[in-house]
Amino acid sequence: MDYRPGSLSELLEQSRQLTNHILPSGVAHVNRGLDQLDAQSKRIVAKSEQKLNATLPHGGVDARTASLLASRGLDPVKVRENLESIDGTQSFERLGALKDTDVEGYLNNEYENIVTVAINETKRDTEVSYRRTFDTLLQNDWDKARRRVLEELGHAEVPWGTQNKNEDGFIPATTALMGSFDALDQQRFFKGGLVAHPRMHAYTSVVMQLNQNRLAKQEFDLAKAYAEVTKREGANIKAFAMFSAVWRLLHLLFTSGRLSHPIFDGRAHSEEFRERVTRVSRTYLERTYRDWISNFVRSRHAVIGGTVSVNAEVKAMLELRLMKNGRWLRELEIIDRQPFWAHAFTLLRSGHVQDAVRYSAKFAHHQSASELHIYLKAWADNSGRLPKELRNRLLQEWNATLRDHELDGNVDPFKFAVYKIVGRCDLMTALRNPLVSNSGEDYVWSMLVLAQEKVLDTDPVQDRLTLRDISLRLQRFDPEHYKSAPMFFQLMCLCGEYELGIAHLLTDGEYAVEAIHYAVACAYHGVLRVPIRQSEITEGGLLLSGRATYPPDHPSHMARSLNFAHLIRHCARGLAKSNTRAALNYIYLLGLFVERGVMQWHLGESAKVSPYNCREYLSLGYSLVRDMVLESRNYESLLGTTPTAGPRVVGEIEQHQALLHIDTANEFHRLIVAEIAKQADKNGMFMDAVRIYHLSGHYDEAVDLLSRQLSESLIQHRYRETTGASILDENSAAADNATKMALETASYYESQPAIRTKISPVSQQTCLTLAHLVRAMDMFDREMYREGLAILQETHLIPVLADMDQIQHKAQEFRQLTEVVASVMPDILLEAIKALSQLYSRNKDGQELKEQARALTLYAGCLQYRISSDTVSRINQEYAKMG
């Protein structure tokens, strides 16, 4: 189709014809521009406003609107003019469309949009975070309150229990013992269980003696003292032998020299500590085996000979064990009619290494034993390591003749054991022959004698065996695999895993008391790893796992820590109701975990720095002490007293303040006494708070507390429900016994010159003024208006005459009033003018009363910015009633 556009006029005519079918033919067309339409609209609006103003009074304001504004003291016409003068066009920036080429405008717009979105998202995220945090804190507070209630009822959620196991039955390295006893154990352990426990009293006496030695800065052999308790109470302990053995082990560890605690992450400290544990555990097992040999031989009345020697006892024991019908067992290799390898191994097992070297030298001429003397001497001289050349020679012989022949009867099992130990062969396998290793102690010793904490760079992975590896092997099985909880505990102590052993022992309610005091001993001697983060101390479980201590290519070992604070908290609360002094002595143990060189006497004279530096333990200790005092309410004996004449009588806690690292009396007051008083006041125990300050001799704080109580009673009086109820009326709903006691205490202080001289003049005057105001309010409540006004005038707080100079002077004095007095003055002024109004209504000729009321009204007007406008209005209304 050939289409050619015409002129512009033709196009305009065609466009007009497009709307012919829409618009009716009788409707006139509007041919005006936008400017003309805008001007015409404004003229129409102006005409309508003129007509509206002509019909409305007050300058075009509706009558009801004018009446409302007038009642508030506003001129309707002026308000309208002010509103019309506001130019809204200047309030906002006019927006215009951006041109496509306006890059700067586009960037500014995008920047503003980004900022706006960021602000809105931040507001939204802040609100969400606030709500989440609020819910979390609320839940935490509820959990704490719930646990506390359950503990008081004897159904506490105790912090120890059964362990979590994985599918293989192993104990995961990240296990945290956070379960609980069953209901029976909870009842037994917390419903007076600690007090009623047959051994608890004996253990508690040891803790008290420990704290006395700490105060005197004297060493105390805690393991020995606990061992004596175990021995004395052994008839009541099923696992008496095991517990006695562990105490001997710990005593050997604690007395073998200064300890470096493993809480440090430093490799040197950890290796030094583990070397000590390995050496001590091995020595303990060797001594135990040596004692067993002597007892075994003597119990069988064996013939030893004239002089009792190590070799004679070993020979007699071997004859009793390994000889039947006068002949040695066929598995043994006999050299010169002696079981050479069995004798040499027994000497090593009992710790007689040098005797074993000498014994092997006697048989060096024999072909089968010729090499052993060389190996043993080099092994003994090099701290359990053979030189590389000798070890390679031994390994060749081991691989050729011994390695796979432990149980087939072709090789002497004791020769197999000796070569394995001296050459550190096949570290991943244990001795399995029952003639050599037939008990848990034998197994652990055989591993300890192979262990080397200092791993050389040249050592292959298969030649690395440390104390941690031994611990991991023992933990591969469920603790229930062992015969009893004490047995697993003993094995863990041999490996230095005191935290895991104690936590498991606590799962058996029968031995929980022993577990607590093993933890105390380990903590005192600095071998117990404890958490140092506040969240772990307060909220964590009993056994907490730390980071892995091995590189990724080695079996992972988790450094566990025992929540000693958690344990002490539950122990102290269990004892608090029946024996507060004993409970406090356990709390004092938390002071062990703070860095104070002068307090570390138990580590030896050369010790200057404690391995711990965690003041969170002190904070927890202070909190527990305060709780114990408030629960017992035995303030005199625990906090001490300050008589008006004579020296201060020191209380139980102040005597032991050094154990919690409190050095001065001011520190003790700030950290303990003042906080106890604040908590008592917060809990509604007002008179207890005053009593605490009084006993400590801080009368100023006691008076300030009395003043605050009197002030609060006056403020609360305005909300009384019963009209005419006295502030001191015991039968009234507004009665407040605390107010009466506050008045009595204030009067007592006023009558005691020795106390009054120790109170600051400001505090003393404030309390005296408030006491007068309370009594005046009491008179007003009893409708004894003249007596109340007389008491009020004695305070010199209000003007008596309508003299502006006097009124201005009183207004200036108002600024000098303390907050507790100034806050009650509006109520006092209102009650005073009500009293004057009542008296005036009874005596119409009382011009003096009206003069006083006028003075009060003017005085209130001068204080209009210091008291509420509502109070000023009510005072004016009362004055207006007097005519």
PDB file of N, CA and C in Angstrom, residues 675-733:
ATOM      1  N   GLU A 675      27.860  -6.039  98.669  1.00  0.00           N
ATOM      2  CA  GLU A 675      27.081  -6.787  97.678  1.00  0.00           C
ATOM      3  C   GLU A 675      26.002  -7.628  98.347  1.00  0.00           C
ATOM      4  N   ILE A 676      26.303  -8.172  99.525  1.00  0.00           N
ATOM      5  CA  ILE A 676      25.280  -8.940 100.249  1.00  0.00           C
ATOM      6  C   ILE A 676      24.133  -8.023 100.648  1.00  0.00           C
ATOM      7  N   ALA A 677      24.474  -6.837 101.136  1.00  0.00           N
ATOM      8  CA  ALA A 677      23.435  -5.883 101.541  1.00  0.00           C
ATOM      9  C   ALA A 677      22.587  -5.454 100.347  1.00  0.00           C
ATOM     10  N   LYS A 678      23.231  -5.217  99.200  1.00  0.00           N
ATOM     11  CA  LYS A 678      22.474  -4.835  98.003  1.00  0.00           C
ATOM     12  C   LYS A 678      21.536  -5.954  97.561  1.00  0.00           C
ATOM     13  N   GLN A 679      22.041  -7.178  97.612  1.00  0.00           N
ATOM     14  CA  GLN A 679      21.206  -8.304  97.210  1.00  0.00           C
ATOM     15  C   GLN A 679      20.043  -8.498  98.170  1.00  0.00           C
ATOM     16  N   ALA A 680      20.310  -8.317  99.469  1.00  0.00           N
ATOM     17  CA  ALA A 680      19.232  -8.430 100.455  1.00  0.00           C
ATOM     18  C   ALA A 680      18.171  -7.360 100.221  1.00  0.00           C
ATOM     19  N   ASP A 681      18.605  -6.149  99.953  1.00  0.00           N
ATOM     20  CA  ASP A 681      17.652  -5.069  99.677  1.00  0.00           C
ATOM     21  C   ASP A 681      16.862  -5.355  98.405  1.00  0.00           C
ATOM     22  N   LYS A 682      17.540  -5.882  97.385  1.00  0.00           N
ATOM     23  CA  LYS A 682      16.870  -6.217  96.129  1.00  0.00           C
ATOM     24  C   LYS A 682      15.838  -7.316  96.326  1.00  0.00           C
ATOM     25  N   ASN A 683      16.122  -8.247  97.235  1.00  0.00           N
ATOM     26  CA  ASN A 683      15.205  -9.356  97.501  1.00  0.00           C
ATOM     27  C   ASN A 683      14.091  -8.982  98.475  1.00  0.00           C
ATOM     28  N   GLY A 684      14.016  -7.717  98.860  1.00  0.00           N
ATOM     29  CA  GLY A 684      12.971  -7.289  99.785  1.00  0.00           C
ATOM     30  C   GLY A 684      13.324  -7.495 101.241  1.00  0.00           C
ATOM     31  N   MET A 685      14.583  -7.835 101.529  1.00  0.00           N
ATOM     32  CA  MET A 685      15.020  -8.058 102.916  1.00  0.00           C
ATOM     33  C   MET A 685      15.672  -6.766 103.417  1.00  0.00           C
ATOM     34  N   PHE A 686      14.829  -5.719 103.582  1.00  0.00           N
ATOM     35  CA  PHE A 686      15.346  -4.386 103.892  1.00  0.00           C
ATOM     36  C   PHE A 686      16.093  -4.358 105.216  1.00  0.00           C
ATOM     37  N   MET A 687      15.480  -4.892 106.251  1.00  0.00           N
ATOM     38  CA  MET A 687      16.112  -4.824 107.567  1.00  0.00           C
ATOM     39  C   MET A 687      17.361  -5.687 107.630  1.00  0.00           C
ATOM     40  N   ASP A 688      17.411  -6.755 106.843  1.00  0.00           N
ATOM     41  CA  ASP A 688      18.637  -7.555 106.776  1.00  0.00           C
ATOM     42  C   ASP A 688      19.773  -6.730 106.185  1.00  0.00           C
ATOM     43  N   ALA A 689      19.460  -5.934 105.165  1.00  0.00           N
ATOM     44  CA  ALA A 689      20.479  -5.092 104.555  1.00  0.00           C
ATOM     45  C   ALA A 689      21.009  -4.066 105.565  1.00  0.00           C
ATOM     46  N   VAL A 690      20.089  -3.434 106.310  1.00  0.00           N
ATOM     47  CA  VAL A 690      20.521  -2.468 107.331  1.00  0.00           C
ATOM     48  C   VAL A 690      21.354  -3.166 108.403  1.00  0.00           C
ATOM     49  N   ARG A 691      20.928  -4.344 108.776  1.00  0.00           N
ATOM     50  CA  ARG A 691      21.643  -5.110 109.804  1.00  0.00           C
ATOM     51  C   ARG A 691      23.051  -5.473 109.341  1.00  0.00           C
ATOM     52  N   ILE A 692      23.198  -5.807 108.083  1.00  0.00           N
ATOM     53  CA  ILE A 692      24.519  -6.162 107.550  1.00  0.00           C
ATOM     54  C   ILE A 692      25.439  -4.959 107.595  1.00  0.00           C
ATOM     55  N   TYR A 693      24.943  -3.791 107.153  1.00  0.00           N
ATOM     56  CA  TYR A 693      25.766  -2.585 107.220  1.00  0.00           C
ATOM     57  C   TYR A 693      26.098  -2.235 108.667  1.00  0.00           C
ATOM     58  N   HIS A 694      25.134  -2.428 109.562  1.00  0.00           N
ATOM     59  CA  HIS A 694      25.354  -2.108 110.968  1.00  0.00           C
ATOM     60  C   HIS A 694      26.435  -2.995 111.572  1.00  0.00           C
ATOM     61  N   LEU A 695      26.361  -4.292 111.294  1.00  0.00           N
ATOM     62  CA  LEU A 695      27.350  -5.216 111.854  1.00  0.00           C
ATOM     63  C   LEU A 695      28.754  -4.926 111.341  1.00  0.00           C
ATOM     64  N   SER A 696      28.831  -4.467 110.090  1.00  0.00           N
ATOM     65  CA  SER A 696      30.154  -4.180 109.527  1.00  0.00           C
ATOM     66  C   SER A 696      30.693  -2.825 109.946  1.00  0.00           C
ATOM     67  N   GLY A 697      29.871  -2.037 110.658  1.00  0.00           N
ATOM     68  CA  GLY A 697      30.327  -0.734 111.124  1.00  0.00           C
ATOM     69  C   GLY A 697      30.222   0.364 110.093  1.00  0.00           C
ATOM     70  N   HIS A 698      29.555   0.110 108.974  1.00  0.00           N
ATOM     71  CA  HIS A 698      29.369   1.139 107.945  1.00  0.00           C
ATOM     72  C   HIS A 698      28.003   1.785 108.167  1.00  0.00           C
ATOM     73  N   TYR A 699      27.954   2.635 109.203  1.00  0.00           N
ATOM     74  CA  TYR A 699      26.683   3.232 109.607  1.00  0.00           C
ATOM     75  C   TYR A 699      26.171   4.233 108.576  1.00  0.00           C
ATOM     76  N   ASP A 700      27.082   4.875 107.874  1.00  0.00           N
ATOM     77  CA  ASP A 700      26.672   5.839 106.856  1.00  0.00           C
ATOM     78  C   ASP A 700      25.793   5.166 105.799  1.00  0.00           C
ATOM     79  N   GLU A 701      26.212   3.994 105.342  1.00  0.00           N
ATOM     80  CA  GLU A 701      25.442   3.284 104.328  1.00  0.00           C
ATOM     81  C   GLU A 701      24.124   2.767 104.904  1.00  0.00           C
ATOM     82  N   ALA A 702      24.161   2.386 106.182  1.00  0.00           N
ATOM     83  CA  ALA A 702      22.925   1.949 106.830  1.00  0.00           C
ATOM     84  C   ALA A 702      21.924   3.095 106.910  1.00  0.00           C
ATOM     85  N   VAL A 703      22.405   4.288 107.244  1.00  0.00           N
ATOM     86  CA  VAL A 703      21.518   5.453 107.336  1.00  0.00           C
ATOM     87  C   VAL A 703      20.988   5.835 105.960  1.00  0.00           C
ATOM     88  N   ASP A 704      21.833   5.764 104.943  1.00  0.00           N
ATOM     89  CA  ASP A 704      21.362   6.058 103.585  1.00  0.00           C
ATOM     90  C   ASP A 704      20.263   5.081 103.168  1.00  0.00           C
ATOM     91  N   LEU A 705      20.404   3.842 103.572  1.00  0.00           N
ATOM     92  CA  LEU A 705      19.379   2.848 103.255  1.00  0.00           C
ATOM     93  C   LEU A 705      18.085   3.147 104.010  1.00  0.00           C
ATOM     94  N   LEU A 706      18.222   3.580 105.265  1.00  0.00           N
ATOM     95  CA  LEU A 706      17.037   3.966 106.039  1.00  0.00           C
ATOM     96  C   LEU A 706      16.337   5.161 105.389  1.00  0.00           C
ATOM     97  N   SER A 707      17.131   6.119 104.936  1.00  0.00           N
ATOM     98  CA  SER A 707      16.552   7.305 104.292  1.00  0.00           C
ATOM     99  C   SER A 707      15.801   6.923 103.031  1.00  0.00           C
ATOM    100  N   ARG A 708      16.386   6.042 102.260  1.00  0.00           N
ATOM    101  CA  ARG A 708      15.714   5.633 101.037  1.00  0.00           C
ATOM    102  C   ARG A 708      14.406   4.897 101.324  1.00  0.00           C
ATOM    103  N   GLN A 709      14.409   4.069 102.368  1.00  0.00           N
ATOM    104  CA  GLN A 709      13.190   3.348 102.735  1.00  0.00           C
ATOM    105  C   GLN A 709      12.097   4.322 103.181  1.00  0.00           C
ATOM    106  N   LEU A 710      12.462   5.315 103.970  1.00  0.00           N
ATOM    107  CA  LEU A 710      11.480   6.296 104.414  1.00  0.00           C
ATOM    108  C   LEU A 710      10.949   7.104 103.239  1.00  0.00           C
ATOM    109  N   SER A 711      11.848   7.463 102.320  1.00  0.00           N
ATOM    110  CA  SER A 711      11.416   8.217 101.142  1.00  0.00           C
ATOM    111  C   SER A 711      10.460   7.388 100.283  1.00  0.00           C
ATOM    112  N   GLU A 712      10.794   6.120 100.078  1.00  0.00           N
ATOM    113  CA  GLU A 712       9.929   5.251  99.260  1.00  0.00           C
ATOM    114  C   GLU A 712       8.569   5.054  99.918  1.00  0.00           C
ATOM    115  N   SER A 713       8.558   4.967 101.235  1.00  0.00           N
ATOM    116  CA  SER A 713       7.272   4.787 101.915  1.00  0.00           C
ATOM    117  C   SER A 713       6.387   6.019 101.727  1.00  0.00           C
ATOM    118  N   LEU A 714       6.987   7.214 101.698  1.00  0.00           N
ATOM    119  CA  LEU A 714       6.206   8.427 101.465  1.00  0.00           C
ATOM    120  C   LEU A 714       5.697   8.503 100.030  1.00  0.00           C
ATOM    121  N   ILE A 715       6.527   8.080  99.073  1.00  0.00           N
ATOM    122  CA  ILE A 715       6.099   8.107  97.677  1.00  0.00           C
ATOM    123  C   ILE A 715       4.992   7.082  97.433  1.00  0.00           C
ATOM    124  N   GLN A 716       5.146   5.879  98.004  1.00  0.00           N
ATOM    125  CA  GLN A 716       4.130   4.838  97.825  1.00  0.00           C
ATOM    126  C   GLN A 716       2.820   5.189  98.518  1.00  0.00           C
ATOM    127  N   HIS A 717       2.881   6.085  99.486  1.00  0.00           N
ATOM    128  CA  HIS A 717       1.683   6.433 100.250  1.00  0.00           C
ATOM    129  C   HIS A 717       0.641   7.123  99.380  1.00  0.00           C
ATOM    130  N   ARG A 718       1.097   7.762  98.299  1.00  0.00           N
ATOM    131  CA  ARG A 718       0.149   8.464  97.434  1.00  0.00           C
ATOM    132  C   ARG A 718      -0.777   7.482  96.707  1.00  0.00           C
ATOM    133  N   TYR A 719      -0.349   6.212  96.634  1.00  0.00           N
ATOM    134  CA  TYR A 719      -1.140   5.223  95.919  1.00  0.00           C
ATOM    135  C   TYR A 719      -1.997   4.359  96.852  1.00  0.00           C
ATOM    136  N   ARG A 720      -2.123   4.770  98.090  1.00  0.00           N
ATOM    137  CA  ARG A 720      -2.895   3.967  99.038  1.00  0.00           C
ATOM    138  C   ARG A 720      -4.356   3.894  98.575  1.00  0.00           C
ATOM    139  N   GLU A 721      -4.951   2.749  98.830  1.00  0.00           N
ATOM    140  CA  GLU A 721      -6.322   2.521  98.371  1.00  0.00           C
ATOM    141  C   GLU A 721      -7.347   3.006  99.384  1.00  0.00           C
ATOM    142  N   THR A 722      -7.033   2.931 100.670  1.00  0.00           N
ATOM    143  CA  THR A 722      -7.997   3.274 101.718  1.00  0.00           C
ATOM    144  C   THR A 722      -7.797   4.719 102.147  1.00  0.00           C
ATOM    145  N   THR A 723      -8.791   5.511 101.979  1.00  0.00           N
ATOM    146  CA  THR A 723      -8.696   6.910 102.394  1.00  0.00           C
ATOM    147  C   THR A 723      -8.612   6.996 103.903  1.00  0.00           C
ATOM    148  N   GLY A 724      -7.684   7.782 104.370  1.00  0.00           N
ATOM    149  CA  GLY A 724      -7.519   7.948 105.803  1.00  0.00           C
ATOM    150  C   GLY A 724      -6.653   6.897 106.448  1.00  0.00           C
ATOM    151  N   ALA A 725      -6.121   5.947 105.659  1.00  0.00           N
ATOM    152  CA  ALA A 725      -5.254   4.913 106.230  1.00  0.00           C
ATOM    153  C   ALA A 725      -3.925   5.528 106.624  1.00  0.00           C
ATOM    154  N   SER A 726      -3.465   5.195 107.816  1.00  0.00           N
ATOM    155  CA  SER A 726      -2.229   5.774 108.326  1.00  0.00           C
ATOM    156  C   SER A 726      -1.028   5.050 107.736  1.00  0.00           C
ATOM    157  N   ILE A 727       0.030   5.801 107.519  1.00  0.00           N
ATOM    158  CA  ILE A 727       1.248   5.225 106.977  1.00  0.00           C
ATOM    159  C   ILE A 727       1.906   4.263 107.959  1.00  0.00           C
ATOM    160  N   LEU A 728       1.583   4.418 109.239  1.00  0.00           N
ATOM    161  CA  LEU A 728       2.163   3.555 110.275  1.00  0.00           C
ATOM    162  C   LEU A 728       1.118   2.678 110.941  1.00  0.00           C
ATOM    163  N   ASP A 729      -0.049   2.602 110.369  1.00  0.00           N
ATOM    164  CA  ASP A 729      -1.124   1.798 110.955  1.00  0.00           C
ATOM    165  C   ASP A 729      -0.932   0.341 110.546  1.00  0.00           C
ATOM    166  N   GLU A 730      -0.669  -0.546 111.497  1.00  0.00           N
ATOM    167  CA  GLU A 730      -0.412  -1.952 111.192  1.00  0.00           C
ATOM    168  C   GLU A 730      -1.642  -2.647 110.636  1.00  0.00           C
ATOM    169  N   ASN A 731      -2.840  -2.135 110.947  1.00  0.00           N
ATOM    170  CA  ASN A 731      -4.070  -2.768 110.473  1.00  0.00           C
ATOM    171  C   ASN A 731      -4.518  -2.224 109.127  1.00  0.00           C
ATOM    172  N   SER A 732      -3.738  -1.293 108.570  1.00  0.00           N
ATOM    173  CA  SER A 732      -4.125  -0.669 107.313  1.00  0.00           C
ATOM    174  C   SER A 732      -3.488  -1.400 106.148  1.00  0.00           C
ATOM    175  N   ALA A 733      -4.149  -1.296 104.994  1.00  0.00           N
ATOM    176  CA  ALA A 733      -3.569  -1.900 103.794  1.00  0.00           C
ATOM    177  C   ALA A 733      -2.295  -1.192 103.386  1.00  0.00           C
TER     178      ALA A 733
END
